[in-house]
């Protein structure tokens, strides 16, 4: 009888032995080494053991009786120290064993991030029963645990520890949980569910050190925060365990390299499981390992078989968090996304098509259809015939596709249109007929249909159109972009009424039709969130136009312009000298005065920006925000300090307005001017907000324009004092910030809502004016920092530096 | 003399997700993009419309909006999408164990 030695008694080798004994029980005499002092158990089920839902005994796969019945010599708890390929022996700590065939199944080792304190007692990985028992030991109710890593394993650990009563924080490096298996939308729902059970989730959080004297006491993050902890679980990933294979001289890349027959570079040595690499691919989930096990058994018994990796699917074993992901769900030009969201039930479903085939699926909340979609992916099924109803799942297939209007017309009166408010078709039809409604807004006001999440907006409008017939005037609504059926105004209202505080939250709760938006809606949502939650929302630079991300204006040749702030258009000899020297030092190609009374450096390459800003900062100058949707400039004339016609201190007011208002983002750019008399030398009557000084005080104008569209301002009000002028200006700016649509200039906004509405809120109602002014100051608290100085200090350094690769010398 | 050379240009972390970096290499300027799902693409850093620096655009899905005139370029093919017509040169790029490798023709540097 030939001798087979197996190193490692994990799930993969265990399955291989089962297949081998089934095929030919007499083929080999088997010796099985395992470093753990036990045989094969179902490692996947460690999570229920950790949470207390199962015991170790319940997850044992092969017990002593099984090994005895198959005459396996078990050397459990013994480490293998070497393999001698020439002599064909395996060296264990208790002696050698000779082999005819060897199977290496050493599995994987947890990846431990190399931070200070990683070796402190109380820091554990999550790999085997010892780790699990160590966690159970530490899991006293009320004790605190930090789990580093928000992947599959880390979240299962976090949920288990939470169930045992610990205070759990998950620290995750990436922007959303399980980023390898989930897209941002599903990651958002998962986070919401985990937070609901009391787990704290920190994303974009990088661990700097694990602290403690003698024992772990906390985790310190790169951003300076420290989270106290009695237990730290490191679950950032695994790497193939290849130490002895490499030492023996087997070919090892990232893992032990195997052929499709699972044979290593030595013809008598096979390998399988998490320690192998096949065609550049590593394996961490159980399904391919079981496929490998079949091939190993076939190779050992001389039958031909080949391993070919298949599509994989993932599920999370946390009770109540229902998620599923399979295949490739990244976007592509030849790919098409079909997205279904049910905000009320917390359901997200996304199917990715390439041509007529499903190639990927992500679902959250309701994963019952997961296996059906997985079959479609694996079988590469042609889905062209059921494309229109595909997303609803298997039960909905077979009917013929309808056009949406015909479908709505065919609905019975009791069909539910608005799930949130339980409004059925008959209610809408009756309201339209009885009350003579003609617009969507009226239907919404009367019936509440589409008034909660807005996702059924298009459907409600279709019911209205079907009911009115020819009397329907067509949709006057302009939706935000192709990603949603909602308008800018509706989105802004929902953000507030539902308190949606992140881009993924908006997209999920308002039923976005794409997985992560487009270049049109992302900057708009980013602005709305910055505006509504100034102290909570983290600005997303990736949803900003280049000028606002880099704090300079891009020019036609890809260089940038730099405009330092000159408050109210005032400067000094010292400032001008410094500007001259800086321009010379950096060989600025062109220096020009702007229309807003500022100096403009043109032709600055991106990588020189921070150096120029540093020199400007050192000379006492800050960003002029010439690139921002925000306050750009306050242009002034000299006013009564010099001019023989001047009535008030227009320069002084201009400087005060600029210092009060610069910083916060606005829907579109904002330009101001203050003129010292009605001769209006600073052109205040074509500005977004213009102040014209008169003998009796200040006339405050709004809604001027002098661009593509030329428009003189309208008088908003007259005030007597400078203080009032400042308060009214800031209040009207805040009303514009809260009410206008993204990219809508002030004059367009007042034309849309009516100047009287603005007057009512700002002029006629002092309490309302003060409240707007107050909210503006809150926003300014966080917004009034010099973005140049932050970047000179190193913020987002990557943005400004190209990667330069020196060419290799030619070999010749 | 038209061999192509694969260069290691850095790690995935060197490029912001949903963003890009400019790479100067062999006399070329190449925009290397990283999508939200960590796929990497490389195009000449010139919009086919008026030469805008594509690396500075907003990356959404597998497309980038040019910062100059908002042409939307498909990252996989370099082609303009929608009604616009034109194509940016694409370069082979791949991620290997977290390292980004970019392939550029070697002829240019050697010939100079």
mmCIF file of N, CA, C and O in Angstrom, chain B residues 34-75:
data_model
loop_
_atom_site.group_PDB
_atom_site.id
_atom_site.type_symbol
_atom_site.label_atom_id
_atom_site.label_comp_id
_atom_site.label_asym_id
_atom_site.label_seq_id
_atom_site.Cartn_x
_atom_site.Cartn_y
_atom_site.Cartn_z
ATOM 1 N N UNK B 34 -8.451 55.268 -11.270
ATOM 2 C CA UNK B 34 -8.911 54.175 -10.404
ATOM 3 C C UNK B 34 -10.394 54.393 -10.145
ATOM 4 O O UNK B 34 -10.791 55.460 -9.692
ATOM 5 N N UNK B 35 -11.209 53.390 -10.447
ATOM 6 C CA UNK B 35 -12.657 53.534 -10.278
ATOM 7 C C UNK B 35 -13.054 53.196 -8.847
ATOM 8 O O UNK B 35 -12.229 52.728 -8.064
ATOM 9 N N UNK B 36 -14.328 53.401 -8.541
ATOM 10 C CA UNK B 36 -14.825 53.134 -7.184
ATOM 11 C C UNK B 36 -14.598 51.676 -6.804
ATOM 12 O O UNK B 36 -14.366 51.358 -5.650
ATOM 13 N N UNK B 37 -14.645 50.788 -7.812
ATOM 14 C CA UNK B 37 -14.480 49.366 -7.509
ATOM 15 C C UNK B 37 -13.053 48.900 -7.760
ATOM 16 O O UNK B 37 -12.809 47.732 -8.032
ATOM 17 N N UNK B 38 -12.104 49.838 -7.724
ATOM 18 C CA UNK B 38 -10.677 49.512 -7.793
ATOM 19 C C UNK B 38 -10.213 48.903 -9.103
ATOM 20 O O UNK B 38 -9.254 48.151 -9.127
ATOM 21 N N UNK B 39 -10.875 49.238 -10.199
ATOM 22 C CA UNK B 39 -10.318 48.875 -11.488
ATOM 23 C C UNK B 39 -9.455 50.042 -11.963
ATOM 24 O O UNK B 39 -9.733 51.191 -11.646
ATOM 25 N N UNK B 40 -8.405 49.732 -12.712
ATOM 26 C CA UNK B 40 -7.455 50.754 -13.115
ATOM 27 C C UNK B 40 -7.402 50.836 -14.637
ATOM 28 O O UNK B 40 -7.443 49.818 -15.325
ATOM 29 N N UNK B 41 -7.391 52.064 -15.163
ATOM 30 C CA UNK B 41 -7.342 52.294 -16.601
ATOM 31 C C UNK B 41 -6.304 53.368 -16.898
ATOM 32 O O UNK B 41 -6.049 54.232 -16.064
ATOM 33 N N UNK B 42 -5.728 53.327 -18.101
ATOM 34 C CA UNK B 42 -4.737 54.337 -18.462
ATOM 35 C C UNK B 42 -5.040 54.902 -19.844
ATOM 36 O O UNK B 42 -5.244 54.164 -20.806
ATOM 37 N N UNK B 43 -5.096 56.221 -19.933
ATOM 38 C CA UNK B 43 -5.320 56.905 -21.204
ATOM 39 C C UNK B 43 -4.301 58.027 -21.324
ATOM 40 O O UNK B 43 -3.837 58.572 -20.315
ATOM 41 N N UNK B 44 -3.975 58.384 -22.561
ATOM 42 C CA UNK B 44 -3.184 59.579 -22.769
ATOM 43 C C UNK B 44 -3.930 60.720 -22.079
ATOM 44 O O UNK B 44 -5.142 60.818 -22.169
ATOM 45 N N UNK B 45 -3.165 61.600 -21.402
ATOM 46 C CA UNK B 45 -3.828 62.651 -20.606
ATOM 47 C C UNK B 45 -4.262 63.822 -21.489
ATOM 48 O O UNK B 45 -3.922 64.972 -21.231
ATOM 49 N N UNK B 46 -5.001 63.516 -22.558
ATOM 50 C CA UNK B 46 -5.430 64.562 -23.489
ATOM 51 C C UNK B 46 -6.814 64.215 -23.982
ATOM 52 O O UNK B 46 -7.018 63.190 -24.616
ATOM 53 N N UNK B 47 -7.769 65.076 -23.744
ATOM 54 C CA UNK B 47 -9.111 64.840 -24.257
ATOM 55 C C UNK B 47 -9.081 64.950 -25.779
ATOM 56 O O UNK B 47 -8.420 65.849 -26.318
ATOM 57 N N UNK B 48 -9.758 64.050 -26.509
ATOM 58 C CA UNK B 48 -9.744 64.123 -27.978
ATOM 59 C C UNK B 48 -10.395 65.402 -28.510
ATOM 60 O O UNK B 48 -10.214 65.748 -29.678
ATOM 61 N N UNK B 49 -11.112 66.126 -27.663
ATOM 62 C CA UNK B 49 -11.791 67.345 -28.081
ATOM 63 C C UNK B 49 -10.785 68.498 -28.202
ATOM 64 O O UNK B 49 -10.369 68.851 -29.297
ATOM 65 N N UNK B 50 -10.314 69.031 -27.076
ATOM 66 C CA UNK B 50 -9.370 70.147 -27.125
ATOM 67 C C UNK B 50 -8.177 69.934 -26.204
ATOM 68 O O UNK B 50 -7.599 70.891 -25.672
ATOM 69 N N UNK B 51 -7.838 68.670 -25.993
ATOM 70 C CA UNK B 51 -6.605 68.390 -25.258
ATOM 71 C C UNK B 51 -6.681 68.565 -23.752
ATOM 72 O O UNK B 51 -5.650 68.671 -23.096
ATOM 73 N N UNK B 52 -7.870 68.607 -23.188
ATOM 74 C CA UNK B 52 -8.001 68.788 -21.732
ATOM 75 C C UNK B 52 -7.362 67.650 -20.941
ATOM 76 O O UNK B 52 -7.321 66.516 -21.401
ATOM 77 N N UNK B 53 -6.850 67.972 -19.740
ATOM 78 C CA UNK B 53 -6.205 66.947 -18.903
ATOM 79 C C UNK B 53 -7.239 66.037 -18.246
ATOM 80 O O UNK B 53 -7.855 66.405 -17.252
ATOM 81 N N UNK B 54 -7.422 64.861 -18.821
ATOM 82 C CA UNK B 54 -8.480 63.955 -18.355
ATOM 83 C C UNK B 54 -8.275 63.548 -16.896
ATOM 84 O O UNK B 54 -9.227 63.283 -16.183
ATOM 85 N N UNK B 55 -7.024 63.534 -16.443
ATOM 86 C CA UNK B 55 -6.752 63.106 -15.061
ATOM 87 C C UNK B 55 -7.426 64.020 -14.047
ATOM 88 O O UNK B 55 -7.631 63.638 -12.899
ATOM 89 N N UNK B 56 -7.786 65.242 -14.460
ATOM 90 C CA UNK B 56 -8.412 66.170 -13.524
ATOM 91 C C UNK B 56 -9.935 66.107 -13.552
ATOM 92 O O UNK B 56 -10.605 66.887 -12.887
ATOM 93 N N UNK B 57 -10.514 65.192 -14.349
ATOM 94 C CA UNK B 57 -11.967 65.136 -14.485
ATOM 95 C C UNK B 57 -12.631 64.353 -13.363
ATOM 96 O O UNK B 57 -11.969 63.714 -12.556
ATOM 97 N N UNK B 58 -13.949 64.418 -13.340
ATOM 98 C CA UNK B 58 -14.717 63.635 -12.359
ATOM 99 C C UNK B 58 -14.904 62.218 -12.916
ATOM 100 O O UNK B 58 -15.394 62.034 -14.019
ATOM 101 N N UNK B 59 -14.465 61.230 -12.136
ATOM 102 C CA UNK B 59 -14.589 59.836 -12.550
ATOM 103 C C UNK B 59 -15.913 59.292 -12.018
ATOM 104 O O UNK B 59 -16.193 59.414 -10.829
ATOM 105 N N UNK B 60 -16.746 58.770 -12.918
ATOM 106 C CA UNK B 60 -18.015 58.179 -12.475
ATOM 107 C C UNK B 60 -18.248 56.916 -13.253
ATOM 108 O O UNK B 60 -18.132 56.907 -14.464
ATOM 109 N N UNK B 61 -18.542 55.816 -12.541
ATOM 110 C CA UNK B 61 -18.629 54.522 -13.196
ATOM 111 C C UNK B 61 -17.321 54.262 -13.908
ATOM 112 O O UNK B 61 -16.252 54.454 -13.344
ATOM 113 N N UNK B 62 -17.377 53.874 -15.177
ATOM 114 C CA UNK B 62 -16.149 53.711 -15.947
ATOM 115 C C UNK B 62 -16.017 54.805 -16.985
ATOM 116 O O UNK B 62 -15.695 54.560 -18.152
ATOM 117 N N UNK B 63 -16.299 56.012 -16.573
ATOM 118 C CA UNK B 63 -16.192 57.155 -17.472
ATOM 119 C C UNK B 63 -15.529 58.305 -16.725
ATOM 120 O O UNK B 63 -15.509 58.345 -15.498
ATOM 121 N N UNK B 64 -14.984 59.240 -17.514
ATOM 122 C CA UNK B 64 -14.454 60.446 -16.902
ATOM 123 C C UNK B 64 -15.005 61.635 -17.687
ATOM 124 O O UNK B 64 -15.119 61.593 -18.906
ATOM 125 N N UNK B 65 -15.393 62.696 -16.944
ATOM 126 C CA UNK B 65 -15.886 63.912 -17.590
ATOM 127 C C UNK B 65 -14.702 64.872 -17.700
ATOM 128 O O UNK B 65 -14.104 65.237 -16.688
ATOM 129 N N UNK B 66 -14.335 65.269 -18.925
ATOM 130 C CA UNK B 66 -13.185 66.159 -19.116
ATOM 131 C C UNK B 66 -13.453 67.494 -18.407
ATOM 132 O O UNK B 66 -14.537 68.055 -18.515
ATOM 133 N N UNK B 67 -12.448 68.014 -17.701
ATOM 134 C CA UNK B 67 -12.681 69.248 -16.940
ATOM 135 C C UNK B 67 -12.857 70.490 -17.815
ATOM 136 O O UNK B 67 -13.383 71.489 -17.342
ATOM 137 N N UNK B 68 -12.432 70.437 -19.072
ATOM 138 C CA UNK B 68 -12.539 71.661 -19.877
ATOM 139 C C UNK B 68 -13.943 71.879 -20.438
ATOM 140 O O UNK B 68 -14.527 72.932 -20.269
ATOM 141 N N UNK B 69 -14.488 70.891 -21.150
ATOM 142 C CA UNK B 69 -15.789 71.108 -21.780
ATOM 143 C C UNK B 69 -16.771 69.970 -21.538
ATOM 144 O O UNK B 69 -17.720 69.795 -22.289
ATOM 145 N N UNK B 70 -16.461 69.165 -20.510
ATOM 146 C CA UNK B 70 -17.414 68.149 -20.079
ATOM 147 C C UNK B 70 -17.678 67.045 -21.100
ATOM 148 O O UNK B 70 -18.731 66.429 -21.071
ATOM 149 N N UNK B 71 -16.747 66.810 -22.022
ATOM 150 C CA UNK B 71 -16.896 65.599 -22.838
ATOM 151 C C UNK B 71 -16.748 64.411 -21.900
ATOM 152 O O UNK B 71 -15.919 64.446 -20.980
ATOM 153 N N UNK B 72 -17.552 63.388 -22.137
ATOM 154 C CA UNK B 72 -17.458 62.218 -21.276
ATOM 155 C C UNK B 72 -16.749 61.103 -22.046
ATOM 156 O O UNK B 72 -17.190 60.678 -23.102
ATOM 157 N N UNK B 73 -15.607 60.677 -21.492
ATOM 158 C CA UNK B 73 -14.757 59.706 -22.174
ATOM 159 C C UNK B 73 -14.870 58.365 -21.466
ATOM 160 O O UNK B 73 -14.806 58.293 -20.239
ATOM 161 N N UNK B 74 -15.022 57.310 -22.270
ATOM 162 C CA UNK B 74 -15.110 55.962 -21.748
ATOM 163 C C UNK B 74 -13.698 55.480 -21.374
ATOM 164 O O UNK B 74 -12.798 55.491 -22.211
ATOM 165 N N UNK B 75 -13.514 55.079 -20.141
ATOM 166 C CA UNK B 75 -12.168 54.707 -19.689
ATOM 167 C C UNK B 75 -11.674 53.422 -20.344
ATOM 168 O O UNK B 75 -10.483 53.217 -20.500
#
